[in-house]
């Protein structure tokens, strides 16, 4: 009698890992790729803090800081990109090569 081979379940990457983080990757000198995950708990906490401060949740933005020759605490400049609410990644045109971005 030959051994019975059971079908193996296909491995699927999870849609989320339950982490709060943002990752930036260099695509080329003028573009970076950002991806992120925000848990529902963190999103609720943030919205509650915004409400207490009198802010409305009008839009979702990705804020990009130029920290070339400076620090995160005192960035040279920044810009915001309005993103689709359910997005979890974005290509960012930084417009200037040879910079440090956060």
PDB file of N, CA and C in Angstrom:
ATOM      1  N   UNK A   1       0.831  -1.169   0.000  1.00  0.00           N
ATOM      2  CA  UNK A   1       0.000   0.000   0.000  1.00  0.00           C
ATOM      3  C   UNK A   1       0.886   1.247   0.000  1.00  0.00           C
ATOM      4  N   UNK A   2       0.648   2.176  -0.925  1.00  0.00           N
ATOM      5  CA  UNK A   2       1.439   3.400  -1.054  1.00  0.00           C
ATOM      6  C   UNK A   2       1.002   4.420  -0.005  1.00  0.00           C
ATOM      7  N   UNK A   3       1.956   5.210   0.526  1.00  0.00           N
ATOM      8  CA  UNK A   3       1.578   6.244   1.505  1.00  0.00           C
ATOM      9  C   UNK A   3       0.669   7.290   0.862  1.00  0.00           C
ATOM     10  N   UNK A   4      -0.247   7.803   1.646  1.00  0.00           N
ATOM     11  CA  UNK A   4      -1.199   8.816   1.176  1.00  0.00           C
ATOM     12  C   UNK A   4      -0.566  10.189   1.362  1.00  0.00           C
ATOM     13  N   UNK A   5      -0.574  10.970   0.321  1.00  0.00           N
ATOM     14  CA  UNK A   5      -0.025  12.325   0.374  1.00  0.00           C
ATOM     15  C   UNK A   5      -1.175  13.315   0.506  1.00  0.00           C
ATOM     16  N   UNK A   6      -1.193  14.020   1.618  1.00  0.00           N
ATOM     17  CA  UNK A   6      -2.241  15.016   1.837  1.00  0.00           C
ATOM     18  C   UNK A   6      -1.832  16.331   1.186  1.00  0.00           C
ATOM     19  N   UNK A   7      -2.789  17.042   0.586  1.00  0.00           N
ATOM     20  CA  UNK A   7      -2.450  18.334  -0.026  1.00  0.00           C
ATOM     21  C   UNK A   7      -2.012  19.333   1.043  1.00  0.00           C
ATOM     22  N   UNK A   8      -0.967  20.072   0.749  1.00  0.00           N
ATOM     23  CA  UNK A   8      -0.455  21.081   1.660  1.00  0.00           C
ATOM     24  C   UNK A   8      -1.221  22.387   1.449  1.00  0.00           C
ATOM     25  N   UNK A   9      -1.630  23.039   2.540  1.00  0.00           N
ATOM     26  CA  UNK A   9      -2.301  24.331   2.367  1.00  0.00           C
ATOM     27  C   UNK A   9      -1.324  25.355   1.788  1.00  0.00           C
ATOM     28  N   UNK A  10      -1.833  26.198   0.916  1.00  0.00           N
ATOM     29  CA  UNK A  10      -0.991  27.243   0.313  1.00  0.00           C
ATOM     30  C   UNK A  10      -0.651  28.281   1.377  1.00  0.00           C
ATOM     31  N   UNK A  11       0.600  28.713   1.388  1.00  0.00           N
ATOM     32  CA  UNK A  11       1.018  29.754   2.332  1.00  0.00           C
ATOM     33  C   UNK A  11       0.617  31.112   1.779  1.00  0.00           C
ATOM     34  N   UNK A  12       0.009  31.913   2.611  1.00  0.00           N
ATOM     35  CA  UNK A  12      -0.374  33.265   2.221  1.00  0.00           C
ATOM     36  C   UNK A  12       0.211  34.246   3.224  1.00  0.00           C
ATOM     37  N   UNK A  13       0.778  35.321   2.694  1.00  0.00           N
ATOM     38  CA  UNK A  13       1.267  36.378   3.574  1.00  0.00           C
ATOM     39  C   UNK A  13       0.078  37.086   4.205  1.00  0.00           C
ATOM     40  N   UNK A  14       0.174  37.417   5.475  1.00  0.00           N
ATOM     41  CA  UNK A  14      -0.938  38.137   6.105  1.00  0.00           C
ATOM     42  C   UNK A  14      -1.058  39.552   5.552  1.00  0.00           C
ATOM     43  N   UNK A  15      -2.264  40.075   5.548  1.00  0.00           N
ATOM     44  CA  UNK A  15      -2.494  41.445   5.085  1.00  0.00           C
ATOM     45  C   UNK A  15      -1.889  42.449   6.063  1.00  0.00           C
ATOM     46  N   UNK A  16      -1.878  42.092   7.353  1.00  0.00           N
ATOM     47  CA  UNK A  16      -1.313  42.951   8.380  1.00  0.00           C
ATOM     48  C   UNK A  16      -0.594  42.098   9.416  1.00  0.00           C
ATOM     49  N   UNK A  17       0.335  42.736  10.143  1.00  0.00           N
ATOM     50  CA  UNK A  17       1.114  42.045  11.159  1.00  0.00           C
ATOM     51  C   UNK A  17       0.824  42.542  12.571  1.00  0.00           C
ATOM     52  N   UNK A  18      -0.116  43.484  12.724  1.00  0.00           N
ATOM     53  CA  UNK A  18      -0.442  44.002  14.050  1.00  0.00           C
ATOM     54  C   UNK A  18       0.620  44.920  14.604  1.00  0.00           C
ATOM     55  N   UNK A  19       1.264  45.680  13.734  1.00  0.00           N
ATOM     56  CA  UNK A  19       2.354  46.566  14.123  1.00  0.00           C
ATOM     57  C   UNK A  19       2.023  47.995  13.698  1.00  0.00           C
ATOM     58  N   UNK A  20       2.629  48.963  14.345  1.00  0.00           N
ATOM     59  CA  UNK A  20       2.506  50.365  13.959  1.00  0.00           C
ATOM     60  C   UNK A  20       3.867  50.831  13.473  1.00  0.00           C
ATOM     61  N   UNK A  21       4.009  51.014  12.164  1.00  0.00           N
ATOM     62  CA  UNK A  21       5.296  51.449  11.643  1.00  0.00           C
ATOM     63  C   UNK A  21       5.147  52.027  10.247  1.00  0.00           C
ATOM     64  N   UNK A  22       6.154  52.803   9.884  1.00  0.00           N
ATOM     65  CA  UNK A  22       6.285  53.357   8.538  1.00  0.00           C
ATOM     66  C   UNK A  22       7.685  53.004   8.057  1.00  0.00           C
ATOM     67  N   UNK A  23       7.785  52.568   6.817  1.00  0.00           N
ATOM     68  CA  UNK A  23       9.079  52.223   6.234  1.00  0.00           C
ATOM     69  C   UNK A  23       9.249  53.020   4.944  1.00  0.00           C
ATOM     70  N   UNK A  24      10.428  53.622   4.759  1.00  0.00           N
ATOM     71  CA  UNK A  24      10.764  54.329   3.522  1.00  0.00           C
ATOM     72  C   UNK A  24      11.875  53.577   2.815  1.00  0.00           C
ATOM     73  N   UNK A  25      11.709  53.386   1.517  1.00  0.00           N
ATOM     74  CA  UNK A  25      12.712  52.731   0.690  1.00  0.00           C
ATOM     75  C   UNK A  25      13.053  53.642  -0.479  1.00  0.00           C
ATOM     76  N   UNK A  26      14.302  53.664  -0.855  1.00  0.00           N
ATOM     77  CA  UNK A  26      14.729  54.488  -1.985  1.00  0.00           C
ATOM     78  C   UNK A  26      14.397  53.760  -3.283  1.00  0.00           C
ATOM     79  N   UNK A  27      13.691  54.455  -4.185  1.00  0.00           N
ATOM     80  CA  UNK A  27      13.458  53.913  -5.516  1.00  0.00           C
ATOM     81  C   UNK A  27      14.548  54.389  -6.458  1.00  0.00           C
ATOM     82  N   UNK A  28      14.814  55.684  -6.423  1.00  0.00           N
ATOM     83  CA  UNK A  28      15.893  56.316  -7.181  1.00  0.00           C
ATOM     84  C   UNK A  28      16.154  57.665  -6.514  1.00  0.00           C
ATOM     85  N   UNK A  29      17.076  58.494  -7.011  1.00  0.00           N
ATOM     86  CA  UNK A  29      17.400  59.740  -6.298  1.00  0.00           C
ATOM     87  C   UNK A  29      16.227  60.712  -6.116  1.00  0.00           C
ATOM     88  N   UNK A  30      15.170  60.569  -6.894  1.00  0.00           N
ATOM     89  CA  UNK A  30      14.051  61.521  -6.828  1.00  0.00           C
ATOM     90  C   UNK A  30      12.772  60.928  -6.252  1.00  0.00           C
ATOM     91  N   UNK A  31      12.761  59.645  -6.001  1.00  0.00           N
ATOM     92  CA  UNK A  31      11.549  58.991  -5.514  1.00  0.00           C
ATOM     93  C   UNK A  31      11.863  58.075  -4.336  1.00  0.00           C
ATOM     94  N   UNK A  32      10.943  58.055  -3.370  1.00  0.00           N
ATOM     95  CA  UNK A  32      10.999  57.068  -2.305  1.00  0.00           C
ATOM     96  C   UNK A  32       9.663  56.331  -2.277  1.00  0.00           C
ATOM     97  N   UNK A  33       9.700  55.143  -1.738  1.00  0.00           N
ATOM     98  CA  UNK A  33       8.491  54.337  -1.595  1.00  0.00           C
ATOM     99  C   UNK A  33       8.227  54.191  -0.103  1.00  0.00           C
ATOM    100  N   UNK A  34       7.021  54.512   0.306  1.00  0.00           N
ATOM    101  CA  UNK A  34       6.647  54.402   1.715  1.00  0.00           C
ATOM    102  C   UNK A  34       5.552  53.353   1.857  1.00  0.00           C
ATOM    103  N   UNK A  35       5.693  52.531   2.891  1.00  0.00           N
ATOM    104  CA  UNK A  35       4.581  51.650   3.243  1.00  0.00           C
ATOM    105  C   UNK A  35       4.437  51.670   4.753  1.00  0.00           C
ATOM    106  N   UNK A  36       3.228  51.409   5.212  1.00  0.00           N
ATOM    107  CA  UNK A  36       2.952  51.532   6.632  1.00  0.00           C
ATOM    108  C   UNK A  36       1.839  50.607   7.059  1.00  0.00           C
ATOM    109  N   UNK A  37       1.798  50.439   8.366  1.00  0.00           N
ATOM    110  CA  UNK A  37       0.694  49.731   9.001  1.00  0.00           C
ATOM    111  C   UNK A  37       0.341  50.482  10.273  1.00  0.00           C
ATOM    112  N   UNK A  38      -0.934  50.689  10.479  1.00  0.00           N
ATOM    113  CA  UNK A  38      -1.441  51.326  11.694  1.00  0.00           C
ATOM    114  C   UNK A  38      -2.559  50.434  12.216  1.00  0.00           C
ATOM    115  N   UNK A  39      -2.433  49.982  13.450  1.00  0.00           N
ATOM    116  CA  UNK A  39      -3.467  49.117  14.013  1.00  0.00           C
ATOM    117  C   UNK A  39      -4.733  49.924  14.270  1.00  0.00           C
ATOM    118  N   UNK A  40      -5.851  49.225  14.355  1.00  0.00           N
ATOM    119  CA  UNK A  40      -7.118  49.906  14.631  1.00  0.00           C
ATOM    120  C   UNK A  40      -7.091  50.576  15.997  1.00  0.00           C
ATOM    121  N   UNK A  41      -6.449  49.946  16.970  1.00  0.00           N
ATOM    122  CA  UNK A  41      -6.350  50.558  18.305  1.00  0.00           C
ATOM    123  C   UNK A  41      -5.598  51.879  18.240  1.00  0.00           C
ATOM    124  N   UNK A  42      -4.478  51.906  17.523  1.00  0.00           N
ATOM    125  CA  UNK A  42      -3.684  53.142  17.409  1.00  0.00           C
ATOM    126  C   UNK A  42      -4.466  54.208  16.658  1.00  0.00           C
ATOM    127  N   UNK A  43      -5.183  53.811  15.622  1.00  0.00           N
ATOM    128  CA  UNK A  43      -5.984  54.780  14.873  1.00  0.00           C
ATOM    129  C   UNK A  43      -7.066  55.391  15.773  1.00  0.00           C
ATOM    130  N   UNK A  44      -7.732  54.550  16.557  1.00  0.00           N
ATOM    131  CA  UNK A  44      -8.767  55.059  17.481  1.00  0.00           C
ATOM    132  C   UNK A  44      -8.158  56.007  18.509  1.00  0.00           C
ATOM    133  N   UNK A  45      -6.999  55.644  19.073  1.00  0.00           N
ATOM    134  CA  UNK A  45      -6.322  56.507  20.052  1.00  0.00           C
ATOM    135  C   UNK A  45      -5.990  57.862  19.441  1.00  0.00           C
ATOM    136  N   UNK A  46      -5.466  57.847  18.233  1.00  0.00           N
ATOM    137  CA  UNK A  46      -5.080  59.089  17.563  1.00  0.00           C
ATOM    138  C   UNK A  46      -6.291  59.961  17.282  1.00  0.00           C
ATOM    139  N   UNK A  47      -7.365  59.364  16.797  1.00  0.00           N
ATOM    140  CA  UNK A  47      -8.587  60.124  16.518  1.00  0.00           C
ATOM    141  C   UNK A  47      -9.136  60.729  17.800  1.00  0.00           C
ATOM    142  N   UNK A  48      -9.079  59.997  18.909  1.00  0.00           N
ATOM    143  CA  UNK A  48      -9.556  60.520  20.193  1.00  0.00           C
ATOM    144  C   UNK A  48      -8.712  61.712  20.645  1.00  0.00           C
ATOM    145  N   UNK A  49      -7.391  61.631  20.513  1.00  0.00           N
ATOM    146  CA  UNK A  49      -6.509  62.754  20.862  1.00  0.00           C
ATOM    147  C   UNK A  49      -6.849  63.960  19.987  1.00  0.00           C
ATOM    148  N   UNK A  50      -7.068  63.734  18.694  1.00  0.00           N
ATOM    149  CA  UNK A  50      -7.418  64.830  17.787  1.00  0.00           C
ATOM    150  C   UNK A  50      -8.730  65.488  18.202  1.00  0.00           C
ATOM    151  N   UNK A  51      -9.712  64.692  18.554  1.00  0.00           N
ATOM    152  CA  UNK A  51     -11.009  65.245  18.984  1.00  0.00           C
ATOM    153  C   UNK A  51     -10.861  66.092  20.240  1.00  0.00           C
ATOM    154  N   UNK A  52     -10.073  65.593  21.209  1.00  0.00           N
ATOM    155  CA  UNK A  52      -9.857  66.355  22.451  1.00  0.00           C
ATOM    156  C   UNK A  52      -9.169  67.680  22.185  1.00  0.00           C
ATOM    157  N   UNK A  53      -8.337  67.727  21.145  1.00  0.00           N
ATOM    158  CA  UNK A  53      -7.633  68.952  20.793  1.00  0.00           C
ATOM    159  C   UNK A  53      -8.461  69.835  19.862  1.00  0.00           C
ATOM    160  N   UNK A  54      -9.676  69.414  19.548  1.00  0.00           N
ATOM    161  CA  UNK A  54     -10.550  70.216  18.701  1.00  0.00           C
ATOM    162  C   UNK A  54     -10.299  70.050  17.211  1.00  0.00           C
ATOM    163  N   UNK A  55      -9.577  69.018  16.813  1.00  0.00           N
ATOM    164  CA  UNK A  55      -9.286  68.777  15.393  1.00  0.00           C
ATOM    165  C   UNK A  55     -10.318  67.826  14.804  1.00  0.00           C
ATOM    166  N   UNK A  56     -10.595  68.027  13.545  1.00  0.00           N
ATOM    167  CA  UNK A  56     -11.456  67.109  12.813  1.00  0.00           C
ATOM    168  C   UNK A  56     -10.592  66.195  11.959  1.00  0.00           C
ATOM    169  N   UNK A  57     -11.100  64.995  11.723  1.00  0.00           N
ATOM    170  CA  UNK A  57     -10.389  64.066  10.851  1.00  0.00           C
ATOM    171  C   UNK A  57     -10.865  64.317   9.421  1.00  0.00           C
ATOM    172  N   UNK A  58     -10.319  65.363   8.789  1.00  0.00           N
ATOM    173  CA  UNK A  58     -10.725  65.761   7.449  1.00  0.00           C
ATOM    174  C   UNK A  58     -10.106  64.897   6.363  1.00  0.00           C
ATOM    175  N   UNK A  59      -8.838  64.582   6.545  1.00  0.00           N
ATOM    176  CA  UNK A  59      -8.107  63.872   5.502  1.00  0.00           C
ATOM    177  C   UNK A  59      -6.958  63.100   6.125  1.00  0.00           C
ATOM    178  N   UNK A  60      -6.416  62.210   5.337  1.00  0.00           N
ATOM    179  CA  UNK A  60      -5.259  61.428   5.753  1.00  0.00           C
ATOM    180  C   UNK A  60      -4.061  61.926   4.957  1.00  0.00           C
ATOM    181  N   UNK A  61      -2.976  62.227   5.661  1.00  0.00           N
ATOM    182  CA  UNK A  61      -1.780  62.729   4.979  1.00  0.00           C
ATOM    183  C   UNK A  61      -0.561  61.926   5.403  1.00  0.00           C
ATOM    184  N   UNK A  62       0.391  61.885   4.509  1.00  0.00           N
ATOM    185  CA  UNK A  62       1.711  61.360   4.793  1.00  0.00           C
ATOM    186  C   UNK A  62       2.631  62.567   4.850  1.00  0.00           C
ATOM    187  N   UNK A  63       3.232  62.828   6.003  1.00  0.00           N
ATOM    188  CA  UNK A  63       4.130  63.974   6.158  1.00  0.00           C
ATOM    189  C   UNK A  63       5.563  63.483   5.965  1.00  0.00           C
ATOM    190  N   UNK A  64       6.292  64.158   5.085  1.00  0.00           N
ATOM    191  CA  UNK A  64       7.666  63.787   4.751  1.00  0.00           C
ATOM    192  C   UNK A  64       8.586  64.918   5.181  1.00  0.00           C
ATOM    193  N   UNK A  65       9.586  64.591   6.012  1.00  0.00           N
ATOM    194  CA  UNK A  65      10.524  65.574   6.527  1.00  0.00           C
ATOM    195  C   UNK A  65      11.862  65.463   5.815  1.00  0.00           C
ATOM    196  N   UNK A  66      12.452  66.600   5.469  1.00  0.00           N
ATOM    197  CA  UNK A  66      13.819  66.675   4.978  1.00  0.00           C
ATOM    198  C   UNK A  66      14.698  66.938   6.190  1.00  0.00           C
ATOM    199  N   UNK A  67      15.518  65.949   6.551  1.00  0.00           N
ATOM    200  CA  UNK A  67      16.379  66.083   7.729  1.00  0.00           C
ATOM    201  C   UNK A  67      17.852  66.134   7.332  1.00  0.00           C
ATOM    202  N   UNK A  68      18.129  66.525   6.099  1.00  0.00           N
ATOM    203  CA  UNK A  68      19.503  66.619   5.617  1.00  0.00           C
ATOM    204  C   UNK A  68      20.306  67.587   6.474  1.00  0.00           C
ATOM    205  N   UNK A  69      21.376  67.094   7.097  1.00  0.00           N
ATOM    206  CA  UNK A  69      22.238  67.946   7.920  1.00  0.00           C
ATOM    207  C   UNK A  69      21.586  68.444   9.183  1.00  0.00           C
ATOM    208  N   UNK A  70      20.445  67.893   9.560  1.00  0.00           N
ATOM    209  CA  UNK A  70      19.758  68.327  10.778  1.00  0.00           C
ATOM    210  C   UNK A  70      19.264  67.085  11.515  1.00  0.00           C
ATOM    211  N   UNK A  71      18.139  67.203  12.181  1.00  0.00           N
ATOM    212  CA  UNK A  71      17.607  66.075  12.946  1.00  0.00           C
ATOM    213  C   UNK A  71      16.094  66.007  12.779  1.00  0.00           C
ATOM    214  N   UNK A  72      15.527  64.927  13.262  1.00  0.00           N
ATOM    215  CA  UNK A  72      14.075  64.774  13.210  1.00  0.00           C
ATOM    216  C   UNK A  72      13.404  65.846  14.069  1.00  0.00           C
ATOM    217  N   UNK A  73      14.046  66.208  15.169  1.00  0.00           N
ATOM    218  CA  UNK A  73      13.476  67.226  16.058  1.00  0.00           C
ATOM    219  C   UNK A  73      13.461  68.612  15.413  1.00  0.00           C
ATOM    220  N   UNK A  74      14.435  68.891  14.538  1.00  0.00           N
ATOM    221  CA  UNK A  74      14.514  70.190  13.865  1.00  0.00           C
ATOM    222  C   UNK A  74      14.758  69.971  12.368  1.00  0.00           C
ATOM    223  N   UNK A  75      13.730  69.498  11.651  1.00  0.00           N
ATOM    224  CA  UNK A  75      13.914  69.235  10.223  1.00  0.00           C
ATOM    225  C   UNK A  75      14.111  70.522   9.437  1.00  0.00           C
ATOM    226  N   UNK A  76      14.765  70.392   8.294  1.00  0.00           N
ATOM    227  CA  UNK A  76      14.967  71.547   7.408  1.00  0.00           C
ATOM    228  C   UNK A  76      13.629  72.019   6.840  1.00  0.00           C
ATOM    229  N   UNK A  77      12.799  71.054   6.454  1.00  0.00           N
ATOM    230  CA  UNK A  77      11.490  71.371   5.885  1.00  0.00           C
ATOM    231  C   UNK A  77      10.642  70.105   5.893  1.00  0.00           C
ATOM    232  N   UNK A  78       9.396  70.244   5.498  1.00  0.00           N
ATOM    233  CA  UNK A  78       8.524  69.081   5.356  1.00  0.00           C
ATOM    234  C   UNK A  78       7.460  69.407   4.325  1.00  0.00           C
ATOM    235  N   UNK A  79       6.800  68.355   3.843  1.00  0.00           N
ATOM    236  CA  UNK A  79       5.632  68.530   2.980  1.00  0.00           C
ATOM    237  C   UNK A  79       4.657  67.401   3.265  1.00  0.00           C
ATOM    238  N   UNK A  80       3.387  67.668   3.008  1.00  0.00           N
ATOM    239  CA  UNK A  80       2.323  66.689   3.220  1.00  0.00           C
ATOM    240  C   UNK A  80       1.793  66.205   1.882  1.00  0.00           C
ATOM    241  N   UNK A  81       1.442  64.936   1.841  1.00  0.00           N
ATOM    242  CA  UNK A  81       0.801  64.351   0.671  1.00  0.00           C
ATOM    243  C   UNK A  81      -0.536  63.797   1.133  1.00  0.00           C
ATOM    244  N   UNK A  82      -1.617  64.283   0.562  1.00  0.00           N
ATOM    245  CA  UNK A  82      -2.920  63.725   0.894  1.00  0.00           C
ATOM    246  C   UNK A  82      -3.050  62.377   0.207  1.00  0.00           C
ATOM    247  N   UNK A  83      -3.384  61.368   1.002  1.00  0.00           N
ATOM    248  CA  UNK A  83      -3.458  60.019   0.461  1.00  0.00           C
ATOM    249  C   UNK A  83      -4.864  59.457   0.619  1.00  0.00           C
ATOM    250  N   UNK A  84      -5.168  58.472  -0.182  1.00  0.00           N
ATOM    251  CA  UNK A  84      -6.456  57.791  -0.078  1.00  0.00           C
ATOM    252  C   UNK A  84      -6.555  57.145   1.301  1.00  0.00           C
ATOM    253  N   UNK A  85      -7.723  57.191   1.900  1.00  0.00           N
ATOM    254  CA  UNK A  85      -7.917  56.762   3.283  1.00  0.00           C
ATOM    255  C   UNK A  85      -7.440  55.336   3.542  1.00  0.00           C
ATOM    256  N   UNK A  86      -7.729  54.405   2.671  1.00  0.00           N
ATOM    257  CA  UNK A  86      -7.380  53.010   2.906  1.00  0.00           C
ATOM    258  C   UNK A  86      -6.004  52.622   2.368  1.00  0.00           C
ATOM    259  N   UNK A  87      -5.262  53.568   1.842  1.00  0.00           N
ATOM    260  CA  UNK A  87      -3.946  53.257   1.279  1.00  0.00           C
ATOM    261  C   UNK A  87      -3.003  52.791   2.379  1.00  0.00           C
ATOM    262  N   UNK A  88      -2.093  51.896   2.019  1.00  0.00           N
ATOM    263  CA  UNK A  88      -1.081  51.440   2.962  1.00  0.00           C
ATOM    264  C   UNK A  88       0.323  51.572   2.366  1.00  0.00           C
ATOM    265  N   UNK A  89       0.412  52.240   1.201  1.00  0.00           N
ATOM    266  CA  UNK A  89       1.710  52.482   0.585  1.00  0.00           C
ATOM    267  C   UNK A  89       1.571  53.617  -0.423  1.00  0.00           C
ATOM    268  N   UNK A  90       2.705  54.255  -0.740  1.00  0.00           N
ATOM    269  CA  UNK A  90       2.670  55.407  -1.644  1.00  0.00           C
ATOM    270  C   UNK A  90       4.062  55.646  -2.222  1.00  0.00           C
ATOM    271  N   UNK A  91       4.116  56.004  -3.478  1.00  0.00           N
ATOM    272  CA  UNK A  91       5.357  56.484  -4.070  1.00  0.00           C
ATOM    273  C   UNK A  91       5.412  57.994  -3.863  1.00  0.00           C
ATOM    274  N   UNK A  92       6.550  58.495  -3.392  1.00  0.00           N
ATOM    275  CA  UNK A  92       6.699  59.908  -3.049  1.00  0.00           C
ATOM    276  C   UNK A  92       7.759  60.537  -3.947  1.00  0.00           C
ATOM    277  N   UNK A  93       7.353  61.554  -4.702  1.00  0.00           N
ATOM    278  CA  UNK A  93       8.283  62.332  -5.521  1.00  0.00           C
ATOM    279  C   UNK A  93       8.899  63.387  -4.615  1.00  0.00           C
ATOM    280  N   UNK A  94      10.167  63.186  -4.224  1.00  0.00           N
ATOM    281  CA  UNK A  94      10.813  64.143  -3.315  1.00  0.00           C
ATOM    282  C   UNK A  94      11.389  65.338  -4.064  1.00  0.00           C
ATOM    283  N   UNK A  95      11.562  65.210  -5.380  1.00  0.00           N
ATOM    284  CA  UNK A  95      11.936  66.351  -6.200  1.00  0.00           C
ATOM    285  C   UNK A  95      13.389  66.802  -6.123  1.00  0.00           C
ATOM    286  N   UNK A  96      14.109  66.357  -5.104  1.00  0.00           N
ATOM    287  CA  UNK A  96      15.499  66.797  -4.917  1.00  0.00           C
ATOM    288  C   UNK A  96      16.343  65.574  -4.559  1.00  0.00           C
ATOM    289  N   UNK A  97      17.398  65.293  -5.322  1.00  0.00           N
ATOM    290  CA  UNK A  97      18.246  64.149  -4.957  1.00  0.00           C
ATOM    291  C   UNK A  97      19.199  64.501  -3.801  1.00  0.00           C
ATOM    292  N   UNK A  98      19.852  63.484  -3.283  1.00  0.00           N
ATOM    293  CA  UNK A  98      20.877  63.639  -2.245  1.00  0.00           C
ATOM    294  C   UNK A  98      20.363  64.300  -0.977  1.00  0.00           C
ATOM    295  N   UNK A  99      19.219  63.850  -0.514  1.00  0.00           N
ATOM    296  CA  UNK A  99      18.630  64.355   0.731  1.00  0.00           C
ATOM    297  C   UNK A  99      18.353  63.190   1.667  1.00  0.00           C
ATOM    298  N   UNK A 100      18.197  63.507   2.936  1.00  0.00           N
ATOM    299  CA  UNK A 100      17.804  62.515   3.952  1.00  0.00           C
ATOM    300  C   UNK A 100      16.345  62.770   4.311  1.00  0.00           C
ATOM    301  N   UNK A 101      15.518  61.749   4.165  1.00  0.00           N
ATOM    302  CA  UNK A 101      14.074  61.900   4.362  1.00  0.00           C
ATOM    303  C   UNK A 101      13.590  61.020   5.515  1.00  0.00           C
ATOM    304  N   UNK A 102      12.645  61.534   6.244  1.00  0.00           N
ATOM    305  CA  UNK A 102      11.979  60.787   7.313  1.00  0.00           C
ATOM    306  C   UNK A 102      10.483  60.958   7.103  1.00  0.00           C
TER     307      UNK A 102
END
